[in-house]
Tab-separated table of C-alpha atoms and ligand atoms in Angstrom:
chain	number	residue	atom	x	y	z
A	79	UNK	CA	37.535	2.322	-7.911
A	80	UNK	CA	35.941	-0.027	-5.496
A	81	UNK	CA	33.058	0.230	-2.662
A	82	UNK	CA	34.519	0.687	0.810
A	83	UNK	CA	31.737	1.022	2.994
A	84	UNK	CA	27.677	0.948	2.802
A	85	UNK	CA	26.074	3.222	5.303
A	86	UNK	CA	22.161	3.297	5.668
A	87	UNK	CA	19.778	5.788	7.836
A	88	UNK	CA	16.343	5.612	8.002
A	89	UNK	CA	14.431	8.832	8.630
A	90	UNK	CA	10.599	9.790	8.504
A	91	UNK	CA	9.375	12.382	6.181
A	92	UNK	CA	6.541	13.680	7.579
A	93	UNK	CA	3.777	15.031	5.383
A	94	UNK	CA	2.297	18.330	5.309
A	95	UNK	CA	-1.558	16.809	4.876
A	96	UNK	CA	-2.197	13.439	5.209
A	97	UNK	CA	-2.893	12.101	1.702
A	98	UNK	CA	-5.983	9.365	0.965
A	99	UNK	CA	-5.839	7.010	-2.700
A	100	UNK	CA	-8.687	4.955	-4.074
A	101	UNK	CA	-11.401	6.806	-2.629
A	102	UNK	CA	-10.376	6.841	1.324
A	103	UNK	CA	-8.863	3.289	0.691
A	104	UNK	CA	-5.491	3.857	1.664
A	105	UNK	CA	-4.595	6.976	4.134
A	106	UNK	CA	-0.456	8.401	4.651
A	107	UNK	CA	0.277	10.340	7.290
A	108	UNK	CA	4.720	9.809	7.170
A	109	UNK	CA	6.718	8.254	4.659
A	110	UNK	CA	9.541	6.084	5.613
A	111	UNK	CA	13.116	6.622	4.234
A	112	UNK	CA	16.183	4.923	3.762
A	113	UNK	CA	18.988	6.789	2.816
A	114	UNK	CA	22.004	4.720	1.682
A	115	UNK	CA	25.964	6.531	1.328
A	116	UNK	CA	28.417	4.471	-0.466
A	117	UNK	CA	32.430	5.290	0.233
A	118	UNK	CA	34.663	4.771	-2.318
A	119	UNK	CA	38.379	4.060	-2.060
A	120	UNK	CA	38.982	7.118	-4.554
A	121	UNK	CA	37.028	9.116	-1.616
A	122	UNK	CA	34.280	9.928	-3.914
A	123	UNK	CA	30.700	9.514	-2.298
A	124	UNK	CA	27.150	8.404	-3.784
A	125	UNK	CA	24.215	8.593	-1.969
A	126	UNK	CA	20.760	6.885	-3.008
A	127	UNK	CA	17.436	7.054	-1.369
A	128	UNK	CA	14.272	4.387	-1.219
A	129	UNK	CA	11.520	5.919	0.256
A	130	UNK	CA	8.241	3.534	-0.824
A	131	UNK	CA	4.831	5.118	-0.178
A	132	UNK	CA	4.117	3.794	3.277
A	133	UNK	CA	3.470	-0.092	3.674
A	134	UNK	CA	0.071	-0.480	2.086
A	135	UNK	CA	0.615	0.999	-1.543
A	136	UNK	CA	2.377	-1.498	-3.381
A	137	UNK	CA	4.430	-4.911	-2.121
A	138	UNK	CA	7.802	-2.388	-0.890
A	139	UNK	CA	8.370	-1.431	3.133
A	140	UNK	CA	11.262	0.748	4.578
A	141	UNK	CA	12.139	-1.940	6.861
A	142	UNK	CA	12.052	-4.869	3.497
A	143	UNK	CA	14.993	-2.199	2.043
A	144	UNK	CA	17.320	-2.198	4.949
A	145	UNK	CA	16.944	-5.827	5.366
A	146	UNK	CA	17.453	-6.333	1.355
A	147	UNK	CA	20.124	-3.650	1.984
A	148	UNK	CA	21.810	-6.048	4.451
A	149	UNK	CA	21.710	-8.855	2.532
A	150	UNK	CA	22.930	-7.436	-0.937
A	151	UNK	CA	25.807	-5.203	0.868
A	152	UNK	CA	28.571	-8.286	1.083
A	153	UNK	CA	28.180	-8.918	-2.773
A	154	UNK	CA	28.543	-5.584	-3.804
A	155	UNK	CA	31.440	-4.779	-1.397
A	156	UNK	CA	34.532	-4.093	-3.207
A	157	UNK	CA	32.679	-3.727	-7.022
A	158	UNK	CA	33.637	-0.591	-8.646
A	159	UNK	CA	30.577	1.304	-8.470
A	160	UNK	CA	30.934	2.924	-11.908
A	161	UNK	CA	30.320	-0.181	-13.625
A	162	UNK	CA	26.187	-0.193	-12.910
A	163	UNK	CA	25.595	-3.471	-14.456
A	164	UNK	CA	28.012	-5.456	-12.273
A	165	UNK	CA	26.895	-3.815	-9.229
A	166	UNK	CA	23.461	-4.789	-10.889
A	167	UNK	CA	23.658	-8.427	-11.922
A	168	UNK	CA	25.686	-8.615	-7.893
A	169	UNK	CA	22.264	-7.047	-6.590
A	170	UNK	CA	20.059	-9.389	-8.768
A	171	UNK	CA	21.994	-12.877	-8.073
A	172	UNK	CA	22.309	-12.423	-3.944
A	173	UNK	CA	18.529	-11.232	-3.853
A	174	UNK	CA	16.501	-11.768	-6.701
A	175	UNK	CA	13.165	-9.928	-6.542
A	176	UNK	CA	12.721	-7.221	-4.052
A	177	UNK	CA	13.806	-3.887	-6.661
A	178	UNK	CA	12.650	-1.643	-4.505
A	179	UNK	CA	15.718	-2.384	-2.212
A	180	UNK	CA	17.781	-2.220	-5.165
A	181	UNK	CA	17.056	1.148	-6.217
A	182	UNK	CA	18.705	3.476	-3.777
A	183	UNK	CA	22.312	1.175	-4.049
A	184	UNK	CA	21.619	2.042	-8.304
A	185	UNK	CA	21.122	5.505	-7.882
A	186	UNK	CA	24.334	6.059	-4.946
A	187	UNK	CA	26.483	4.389	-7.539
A	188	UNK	CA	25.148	6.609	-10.741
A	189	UNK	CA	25.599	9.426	-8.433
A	190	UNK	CA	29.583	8.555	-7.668
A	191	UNK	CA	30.123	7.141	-11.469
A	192	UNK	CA	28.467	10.671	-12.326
A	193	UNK	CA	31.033	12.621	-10.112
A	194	UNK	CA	33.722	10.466	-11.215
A	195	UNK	CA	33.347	11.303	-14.789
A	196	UNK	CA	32.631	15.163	-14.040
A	197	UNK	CA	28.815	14.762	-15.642
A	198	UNK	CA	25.228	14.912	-14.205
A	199	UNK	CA	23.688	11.419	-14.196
A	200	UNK	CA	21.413	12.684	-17.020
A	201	UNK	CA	24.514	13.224	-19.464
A	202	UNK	CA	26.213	10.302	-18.856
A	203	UNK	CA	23.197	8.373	-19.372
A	204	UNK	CA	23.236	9.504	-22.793
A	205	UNK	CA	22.352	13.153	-22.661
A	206	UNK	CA	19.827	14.835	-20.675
A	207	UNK	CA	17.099	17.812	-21.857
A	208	UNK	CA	18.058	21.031	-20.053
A	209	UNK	CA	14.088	21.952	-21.101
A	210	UNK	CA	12.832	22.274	-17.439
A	211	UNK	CA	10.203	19.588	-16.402
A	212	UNK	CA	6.731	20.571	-15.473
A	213	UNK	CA	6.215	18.612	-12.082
A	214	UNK	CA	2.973	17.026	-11.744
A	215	UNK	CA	0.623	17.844	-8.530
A	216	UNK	CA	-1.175	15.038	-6.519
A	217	UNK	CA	-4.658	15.725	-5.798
A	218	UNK	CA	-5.718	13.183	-3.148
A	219	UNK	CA	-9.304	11.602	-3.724
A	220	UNK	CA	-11.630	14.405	-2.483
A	221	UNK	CA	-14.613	16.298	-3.164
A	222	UNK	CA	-15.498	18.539	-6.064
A	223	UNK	CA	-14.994	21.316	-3.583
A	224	UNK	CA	-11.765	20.099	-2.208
A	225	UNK	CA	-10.759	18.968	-5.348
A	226	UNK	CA	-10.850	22.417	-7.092
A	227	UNK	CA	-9.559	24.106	-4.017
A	228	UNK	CA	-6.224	22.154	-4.240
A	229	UNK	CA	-5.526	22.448	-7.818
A	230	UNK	CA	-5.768	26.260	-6.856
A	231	UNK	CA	-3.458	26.028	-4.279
A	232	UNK	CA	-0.564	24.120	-7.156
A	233	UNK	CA	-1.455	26.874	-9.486
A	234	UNK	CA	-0.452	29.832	-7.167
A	235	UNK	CA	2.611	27.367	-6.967
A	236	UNK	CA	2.813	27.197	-10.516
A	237	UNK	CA	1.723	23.963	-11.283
A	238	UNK	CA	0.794	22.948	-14.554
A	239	UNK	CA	0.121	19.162	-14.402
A	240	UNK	CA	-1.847	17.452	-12.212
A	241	UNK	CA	-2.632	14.114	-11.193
A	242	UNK	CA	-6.410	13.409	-9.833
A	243	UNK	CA	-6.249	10.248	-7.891
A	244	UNK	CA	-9.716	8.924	-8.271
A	245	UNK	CA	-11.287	5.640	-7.819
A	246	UNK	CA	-13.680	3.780	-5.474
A	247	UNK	CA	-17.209	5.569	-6.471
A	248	UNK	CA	-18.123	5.490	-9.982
A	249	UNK	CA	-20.665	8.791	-9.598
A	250	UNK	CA	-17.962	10.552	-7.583
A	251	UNK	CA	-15.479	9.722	-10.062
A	252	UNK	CA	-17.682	11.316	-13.122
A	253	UNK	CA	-18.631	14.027	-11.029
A	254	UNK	CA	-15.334	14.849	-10.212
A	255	UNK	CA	-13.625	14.166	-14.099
A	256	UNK	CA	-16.576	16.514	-15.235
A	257	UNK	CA	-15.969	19.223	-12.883
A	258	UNK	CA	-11.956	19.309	-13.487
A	259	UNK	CA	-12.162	19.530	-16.866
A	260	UNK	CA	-14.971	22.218	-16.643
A	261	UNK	CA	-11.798	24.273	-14.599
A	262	UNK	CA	-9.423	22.900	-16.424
A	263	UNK	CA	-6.656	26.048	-18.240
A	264	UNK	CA	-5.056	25.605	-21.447
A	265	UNK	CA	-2.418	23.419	-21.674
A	266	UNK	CA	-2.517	22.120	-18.577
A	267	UNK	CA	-1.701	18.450	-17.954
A	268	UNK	CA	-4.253	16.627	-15.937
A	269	UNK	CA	-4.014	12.555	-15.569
A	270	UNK	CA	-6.830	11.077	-13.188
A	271	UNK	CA	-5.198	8.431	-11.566
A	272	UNK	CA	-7.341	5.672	-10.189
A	273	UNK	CA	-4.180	3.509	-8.546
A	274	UNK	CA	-5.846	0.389	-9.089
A	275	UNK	CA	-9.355	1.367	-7.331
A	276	UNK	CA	-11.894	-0.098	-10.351
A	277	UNK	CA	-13.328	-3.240	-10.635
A	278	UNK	CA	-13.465	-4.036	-14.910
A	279	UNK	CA	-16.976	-2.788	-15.052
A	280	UNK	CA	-16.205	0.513	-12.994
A	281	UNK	CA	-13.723	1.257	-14.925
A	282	UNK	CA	-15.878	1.017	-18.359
A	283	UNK	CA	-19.075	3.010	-16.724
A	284	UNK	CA	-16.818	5.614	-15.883
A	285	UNK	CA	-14.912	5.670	-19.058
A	286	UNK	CA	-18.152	5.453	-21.661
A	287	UNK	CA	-19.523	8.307	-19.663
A	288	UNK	CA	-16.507	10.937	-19.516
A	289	UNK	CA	-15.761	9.679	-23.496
A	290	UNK	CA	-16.529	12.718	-25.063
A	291	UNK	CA	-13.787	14.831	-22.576
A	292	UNK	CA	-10.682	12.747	-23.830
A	293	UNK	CA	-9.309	12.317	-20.724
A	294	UNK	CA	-6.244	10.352	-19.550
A	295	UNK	CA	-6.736	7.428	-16.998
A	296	UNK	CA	-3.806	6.167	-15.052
A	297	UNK	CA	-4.330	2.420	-13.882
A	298	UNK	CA	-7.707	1.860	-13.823
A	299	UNK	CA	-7.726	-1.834	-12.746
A	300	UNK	CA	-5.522	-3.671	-10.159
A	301	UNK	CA	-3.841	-6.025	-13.249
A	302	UNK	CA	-2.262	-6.380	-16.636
A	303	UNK	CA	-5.083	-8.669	-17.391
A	304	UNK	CA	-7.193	-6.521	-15.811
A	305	UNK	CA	-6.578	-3.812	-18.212
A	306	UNK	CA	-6.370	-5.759	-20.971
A	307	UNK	CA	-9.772	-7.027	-20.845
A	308	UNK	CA	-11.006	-3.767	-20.801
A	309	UNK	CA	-8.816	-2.497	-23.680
A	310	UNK	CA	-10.583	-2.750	-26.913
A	311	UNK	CA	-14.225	-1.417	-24.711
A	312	UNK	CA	-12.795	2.202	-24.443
A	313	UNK	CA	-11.289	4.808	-26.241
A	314	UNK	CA	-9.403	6.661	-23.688
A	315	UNK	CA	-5.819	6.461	-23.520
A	316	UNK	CA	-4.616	5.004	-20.386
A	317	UNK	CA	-1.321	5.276	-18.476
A	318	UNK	CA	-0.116	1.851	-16.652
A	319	UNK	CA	1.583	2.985	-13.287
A	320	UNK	CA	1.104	-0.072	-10.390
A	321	UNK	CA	1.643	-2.679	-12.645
A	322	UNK	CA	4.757	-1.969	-14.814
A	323	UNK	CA	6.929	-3.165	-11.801
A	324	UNK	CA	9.770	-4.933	-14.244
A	325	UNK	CA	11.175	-5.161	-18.311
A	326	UNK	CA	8.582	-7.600	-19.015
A	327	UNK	CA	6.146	-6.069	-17.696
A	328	UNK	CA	6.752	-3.200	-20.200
A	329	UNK	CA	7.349	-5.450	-23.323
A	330	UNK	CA	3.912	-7.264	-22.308
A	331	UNK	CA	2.371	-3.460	-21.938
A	332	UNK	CA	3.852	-2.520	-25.290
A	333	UNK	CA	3.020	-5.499	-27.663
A	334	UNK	CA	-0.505	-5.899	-26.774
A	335	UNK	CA	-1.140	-2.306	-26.826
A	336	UNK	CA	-2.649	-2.487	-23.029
A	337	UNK	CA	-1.150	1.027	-22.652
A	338	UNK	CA	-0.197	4.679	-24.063
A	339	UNK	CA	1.712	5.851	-21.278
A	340	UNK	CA	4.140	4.457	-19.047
A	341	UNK	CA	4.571	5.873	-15.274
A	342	UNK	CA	8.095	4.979	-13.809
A	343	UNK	CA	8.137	5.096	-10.379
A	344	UNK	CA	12.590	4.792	-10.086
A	345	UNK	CA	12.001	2.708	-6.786
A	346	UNK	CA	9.230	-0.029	-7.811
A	347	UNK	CA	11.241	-0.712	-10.617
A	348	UNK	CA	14.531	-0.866	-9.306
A	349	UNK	CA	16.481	2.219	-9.754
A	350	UNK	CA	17.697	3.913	-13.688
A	351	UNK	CA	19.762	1.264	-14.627
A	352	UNK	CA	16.178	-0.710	-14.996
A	353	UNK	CA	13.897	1.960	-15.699
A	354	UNK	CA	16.202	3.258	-18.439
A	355	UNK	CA	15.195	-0.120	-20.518
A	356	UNK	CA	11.834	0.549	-19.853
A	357	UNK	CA	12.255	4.172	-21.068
A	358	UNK	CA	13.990	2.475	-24.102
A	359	UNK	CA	11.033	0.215	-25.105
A	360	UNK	CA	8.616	3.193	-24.429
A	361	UNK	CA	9.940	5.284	-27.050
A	362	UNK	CA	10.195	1.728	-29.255
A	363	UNK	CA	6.866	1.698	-29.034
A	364	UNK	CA	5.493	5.037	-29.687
A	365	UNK	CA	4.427	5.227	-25.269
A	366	UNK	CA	5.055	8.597	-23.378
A	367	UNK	CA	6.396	9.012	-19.845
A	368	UNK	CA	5.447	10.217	-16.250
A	369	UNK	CA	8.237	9.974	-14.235
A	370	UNK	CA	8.115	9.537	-10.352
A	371	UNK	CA	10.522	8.540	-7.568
A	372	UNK	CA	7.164	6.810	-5.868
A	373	UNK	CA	8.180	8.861	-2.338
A	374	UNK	CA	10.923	10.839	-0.920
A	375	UNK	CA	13.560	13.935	-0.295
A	376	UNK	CA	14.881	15.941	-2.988
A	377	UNK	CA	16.984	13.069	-3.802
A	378	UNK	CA	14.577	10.856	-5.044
A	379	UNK	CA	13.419	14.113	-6.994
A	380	UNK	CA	15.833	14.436	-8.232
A	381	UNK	CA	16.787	11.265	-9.331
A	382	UNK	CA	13.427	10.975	-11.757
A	383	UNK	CA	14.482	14.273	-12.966
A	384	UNK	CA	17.469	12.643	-14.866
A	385	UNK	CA	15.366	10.140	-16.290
A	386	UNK	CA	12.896	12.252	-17.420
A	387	UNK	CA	15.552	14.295	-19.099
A	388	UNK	CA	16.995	11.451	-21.097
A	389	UNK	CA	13.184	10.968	-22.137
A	390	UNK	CA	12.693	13.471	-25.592
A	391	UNK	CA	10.500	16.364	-24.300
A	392	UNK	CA	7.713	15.368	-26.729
A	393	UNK	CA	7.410	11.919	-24.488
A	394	UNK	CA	8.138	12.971	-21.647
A	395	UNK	CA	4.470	14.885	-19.900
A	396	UNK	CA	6.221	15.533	-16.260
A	397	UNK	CA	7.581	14.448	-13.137
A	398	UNK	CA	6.148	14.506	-9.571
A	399	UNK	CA	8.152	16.080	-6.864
A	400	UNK	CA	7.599	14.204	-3.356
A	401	UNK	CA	9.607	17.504	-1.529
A	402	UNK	CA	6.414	19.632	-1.954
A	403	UNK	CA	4.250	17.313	0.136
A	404	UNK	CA	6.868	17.047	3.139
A	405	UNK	CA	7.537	19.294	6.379
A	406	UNK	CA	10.924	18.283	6.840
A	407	UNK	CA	14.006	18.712	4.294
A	408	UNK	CA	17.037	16.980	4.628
A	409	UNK	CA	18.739	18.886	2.238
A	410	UNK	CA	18.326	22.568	3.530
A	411	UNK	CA	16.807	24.047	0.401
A	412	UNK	CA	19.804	22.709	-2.504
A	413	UNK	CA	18.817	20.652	-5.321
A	414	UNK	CA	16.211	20.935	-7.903
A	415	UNK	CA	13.411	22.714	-6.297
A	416	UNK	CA	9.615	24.053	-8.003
A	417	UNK	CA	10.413	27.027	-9.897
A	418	UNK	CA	7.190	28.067	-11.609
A	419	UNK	CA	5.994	24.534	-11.297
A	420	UNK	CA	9.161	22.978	-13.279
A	421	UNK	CA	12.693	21.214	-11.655
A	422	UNK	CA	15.603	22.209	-13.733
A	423	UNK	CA	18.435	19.655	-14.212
A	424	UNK	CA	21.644	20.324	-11.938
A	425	UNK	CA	24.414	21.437	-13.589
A	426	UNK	CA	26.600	19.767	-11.256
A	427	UNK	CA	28.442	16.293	-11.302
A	428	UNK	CA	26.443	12.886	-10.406
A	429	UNK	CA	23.361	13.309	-9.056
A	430	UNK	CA	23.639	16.816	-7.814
A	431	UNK	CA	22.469	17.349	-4.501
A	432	UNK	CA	23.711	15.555	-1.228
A	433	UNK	CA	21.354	15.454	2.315
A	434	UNK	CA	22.830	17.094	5.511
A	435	UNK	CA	24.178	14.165	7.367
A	436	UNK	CA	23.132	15.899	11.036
A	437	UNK	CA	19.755	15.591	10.106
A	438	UNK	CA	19.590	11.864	9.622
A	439	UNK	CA	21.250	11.139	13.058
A	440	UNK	CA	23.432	8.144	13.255
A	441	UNK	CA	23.637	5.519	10.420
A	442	UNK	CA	21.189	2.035	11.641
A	443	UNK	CA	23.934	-0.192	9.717
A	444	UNK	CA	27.406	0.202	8.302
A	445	UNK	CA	28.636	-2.570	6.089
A	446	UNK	CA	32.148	-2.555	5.206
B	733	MG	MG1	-0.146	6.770	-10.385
């Protein structure tokens, strides 16, 4: 089987509220997408998505993947799009770096190897948990007020996990940590997730004075080293999200014990062929899992949704669906969709749910 032809659209996602990180830092209003559809000359078709969170969030822009897109497309013309690795190492060699334009070629070509073999990604990665992920909610930095009122509205949804993106104001932040976990329900999830938005010695006052809650703390600093320094200061356990961008990344994470979580966002890293090794040192190294397509349609939902289900269900705390947050959908209602605040794993071959094409208007390149 060999690639034929490399279409790629680019549509906005609009979403539903506009969203603020780190304390008002960073606002999004629209997401933008690339969708990529790979033709085979067996007339099977993949499609992959990279949709980074807008331009400002980490070093990945819509218009960097169509231009890596561009670049990458002659070398992995004519590979047979089964074998990931070659198509891989192809993507790696003509444009080293830039993973997030990588990602949505990995995932159309596990979505066509997937369908060629008559399995869901998840299987023929290995085998994939049909237990039902809980998907995690994203509770933009807010009052105590607004804060609570949101996690109300993802619990008439169903929700179960939640992510509190705090950061920015180190009274706000305790205030805030206090007043969730005064609310919070048994057994629900809750990470508060500072993306980067504490200086060392932020981080610390806010840790020593929430220590007695036990709370989880995604990325608390803007480094490794950052995070590292503060490491043997605090006692809670802390999830590394921004900075776990490639494999070494994760084997630095996991031998110096800078982390007890891992959050894999498929695009930042480069797709599952990548974040499956990450996965694999993870569970090496006795680190659980949030899994995350970092923005998008179903499809990039539903992408993280086979990882996570090759993850054991003991490491694996949830995924975060992107779909809930949008006011358009691309794939009129199919796919994995919140069912009492869980996505269940298709039961179809590849990755299980295709976008209507008329809603993405005409392709912006064809490579062939
Ligand atoms: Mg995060």
């Amino acid at each position: 089987m060999k690639v034929t032809r490399i279409s790629v659209y680019h549509v906005y996602l609009p979403l539903e509220h506009p969203y603020w990180l780190s304390g008002g830092r960073l606002k999004f209003e629209m997401l933008d997408a690339t969708l990529v559809k790979i033709d085979t000359d067996a007339g099977i078709i993949g499609w992959g998505e990279g949709t980074p969170w807008g331009h400002t969030y980490v070093p990945a822009h819509g218009p960097g993947i169509r231009a890596g897109i561009g670049t990458m497309a002659p070398f992995v013309m004519g590979l047979d799009p089964r074998r990931v690795l070659d198509v891989e190492r192809a993507m790696d060699s003509s444009l080293p770096g830039h993973l997030y334009a990588k990602s949505p070629i990995d995932m159309a070509c596990w979505d066509i190897a997937g369908q060629a073999a008559g399995m869901p990604i998840a299987d023929l990665m290995g085998g994939g948990s049909r237990t039902p992920r809980p998907i995690a909610s994203s509770v933009g930095a807010k009052t105590v007020e607004e804060t609570r009122a949101v996690i109300d509205r993802y619990r008439q949804r169903g929700y179960t996990a939640h992510s509190v993106k705090i950061g920015g104001d180190v009274a706000r932040d305790i205030a805030r940590v206090r007043d969730v976990e005064d609310i919070r329900r048994d057994g629900e999830i809750i990470l508060y997730d500072v993306n980067r938005g504490w200086t060392r010695q932020q981080a610390l006052r806010v840790m020593s004075a929430t220590q007695d809650l036990s709370v989880m703390f995604e990325q608390p600093c803007e480094t490794l080293d950052d995070i590292a320094a503060i490491s043997g200061k605090h006692a809670a356990p802390v999830s590394v999200d921004e900075a776990l961008v490639n494999l070494q990344d994760a084997t630095c994470i996991a031998r110096d014990g800078l982390a007890e979580i891992f959050g894999i966002k498929l695009n930042r890293v480069g797709g599952l062929t990548k974040a499956a090794r990450m996965r694999d040192v993870a569970l090496a190294h006795g680190i659980d899992m949030f899994v995350m397509a970092t923005g998008g349609s179903v499809l990039a939902d539903t992408e993280a949704l086979h990882l996570a289900a090759t993850i054991p269900d003991a490491n694996c705390h949830a995924v975060w669906a992107c779909q809930d947050m949008l006011t358009v959908d691309i794939a009129g209602g199919r796919g994995p969709r919140n069912v009492d605040g869980h996505l269940h794993l298709p039961e179809v071959p590849g990755l299980g749910v295709h976008p209507d094409e008329d809603t993405l208007g005409d392709p912006v390149a064809i490579y062939t």
